[in-house]
Amino acid sequence: MARNPFEQLQDVVIEPRQAFEDVVTLILKCLYPDSRRVRVYRGDGGIDTFTGTLGIGGEADVFQIKYFPSSWEDSQKQRIRDAYSAARKCNDYQLKTWTLCVPTRLRKEDLRWFDEWRGKQDRSIRLLDGDDLTLHLHDNRCAVA
């Protein structure tokens, strides 16, 4: 089965993690023009990119970008749990939705784990995998990506 372009990044760029984050952020900006990327400084509150508002009374739809180019092991699963927990507990906003963006087409074991995990959470959680992101590249709004 052919690999999507995001799965091929490690073959063509020196810093595939950074390239993935940059392209995904650009896709999100095209899809959600009011989205913003957060620069990490003393912790990012579980946000890579978000739409909404921060501060007292703020609500945010959070996008977490994780460059996991292979199957998920315990360490990747823990990083996903930690990222969601940080977003859920952040005092800078109320979490509305949380979306995990990853470069790969997931194995059924990874999908099963993710579906079971997200079913136990109290917020809406979505997954954008490399195939979903590739489809967005064909969206006219994302032509610049």
XYZ file of C-alpha atoms in Angstrom:
145
model
C 0.000 0.000 0.000
C 1.347 3.411 -0.960
C 2.461 5.749 1.781
C 0.851 9.160 2.034
C 3.084 12.251 1.624
C 3.332 12.775 5.375
C 4.659 9.264 5.881
C 7.330 10.053 3.280
C 8.625 13.209 4.990
C 11.384 11.350 6.825
C 12.745 10.258 3.435
C 12.969 13.745 1.933
C 13.599 16.377 4.629
C 16.196 16.747 7.365
C 13.692 17.770 10.061
C 10.508 15.792 9.296
C 8.914 16.594 12.673
C 9.217 20.340 12.097
C 8.111 20.032 8.465
C 5.037 18.050 9.546
C 4.115 20.621 12.194
C 4.581 23.490 9.736
C 2.490 21.911 6.961
C -0.286 20.786 9.316
C -0.438 24.249 10.855
C -0.727 25.731 7.360
C -3.521 23.282 6.454
C -5.363 24.195 9.653
C -4.927 27.918 8.912
C -6.429 27.379 5.460
C -9.367 25.398 6.858
C -9.847 27.633 9.908
C -8.622 31.149 9.020
C -8.947 32.343 12.619
C -6.687 29.548 13.940
C -3.497 30.454 15.751
C -0.259 28.604 16.408
C 1.216 28.763 19.889
C 4.938 29.253 20.438
C 6.170 27.084 23.292
C 7.296 29.208 26.210
C 7.094 27.791 29.729
C 4.656 25.176 28.538
C 2.011 25.571 25.875
C -1.043 24.513 27.893
C -1.535 21.525 25.630
C -1.973 23.672 22.499
C -0.097 23.507 19.208
C -2.787 25.305 17.201
C -6.234 26.462 18.270
C -9.358 28.304 17.297
C -11.345 30.305 19.803
C -10.228 32.578 22.591
C -7.944 32.366 25.579
C -8.390 34.026 28.948
C -11.271 34.214 31.400
C -14.354 32.842 29.707
C -12.332 31.705 26.692
C -13.181 28.524 24.832
C -10.814 26.754 22.483
C -10.826 23.984 19.922
C -7.315 22.594 20.292
C -5.208 20.811 17.675
C -2.306 18.738 18.950
C 0.283 17.824 16.299
C 2.341 14.705 16.993
C 4.926 13.441 14.543
C 4.678 9.715 15.224
C 5.876 8.143 11.944
C 5.526 4.531 13.057
C 3.181 2.403 15.130
C 2.307 3.653 18.580
C 4.170 2.182 21.496
C 3.476 2.893 25.171
C 5.582 6.071 25.071
C 3.551 7.570 22.193
C 0.283 6.641 23.887
C 1.474 8.308 27.088
C 2.425 11.457 25.192
C -1.076 11.551 23.679
C -2.669 11.129 27.106
C -0.381 13.789 28.596
C -1.105 16.281 25.803
C -4.860 15.852 26.210
C -4.590 16.104 29.973
C -2.587 19.332 29.704
C -5.218 20.809 27.376
C -8.073 19.623 29.579
C -6.554 21.048 32.779
C -5.285 24.341 31.351
C -6.656 27.381 33.174
C -6.168 29.661 30.154
C -9.327 28.405 28.376
C -12.199 25.943 28.488
C -11.493 23.022 26.168
C -14.310 22.524 23.648
C -12.763 19.937 21.325
C -9.357 18.306 20.990
C -7.975 17.013 17.696
C -4.882 14.853 17.354
C -3.002 15.248 14.055
C -0.584 12.458 13.080
C 1.242 11.678 9.818
C 0.511 7.990 9.461
C -2.282 5.682 8.464
C -2.811 3.932 11.778
C -2.804 0.214 12.397
C -6.072 -1.257 13.630
C -4.463 -1.813 17.049
C -3.624 1.885 17.300
C -7.121 2.862 16.164
C -8.701 0.504 18.691
C -6.576 1.942 21.494
C -7.393 5.509 20.424
C -11.132 4.859 20.129
C -11.256 3.147 23.525
C -9.213 5.918 25.153
C -11.212 8.794 23.669
C -14.461 7.097 24.664
C -13.397 7.529 28.303
C -12.793 11.289 28.014
C -15.313 14.033 28.724
C -14.645 16.201 25.652
C -15.045 15.598 21.942
C -11.812 14.148 20.540
C -11.057 13.746 16.848
C -8.218 12.241 14.859
C -6.725 13.625 11.649
C -4.309 11.077 10.246
C -1.991 11.397 7.263
C -4.675 10.270 4.831
C -7.131 12.886 6.156
C -4.454 15.569 5.947
C -3.536 14.502 2.397
C -7.175 14.900 1.341
C -7.132 18.422 2.750
C -4.149 19.209 0.511
C -6.525 18.699 -2.443
C -9.006 21.208 -0.999
C -8.794 24.504 -2.926
C -8.617 26.385 0.371
C -5.337 24.570 1.110
C -3.631 25.197 -2.236
C -0.833 27.172 -0.561
C 0.092 24.147 1.576
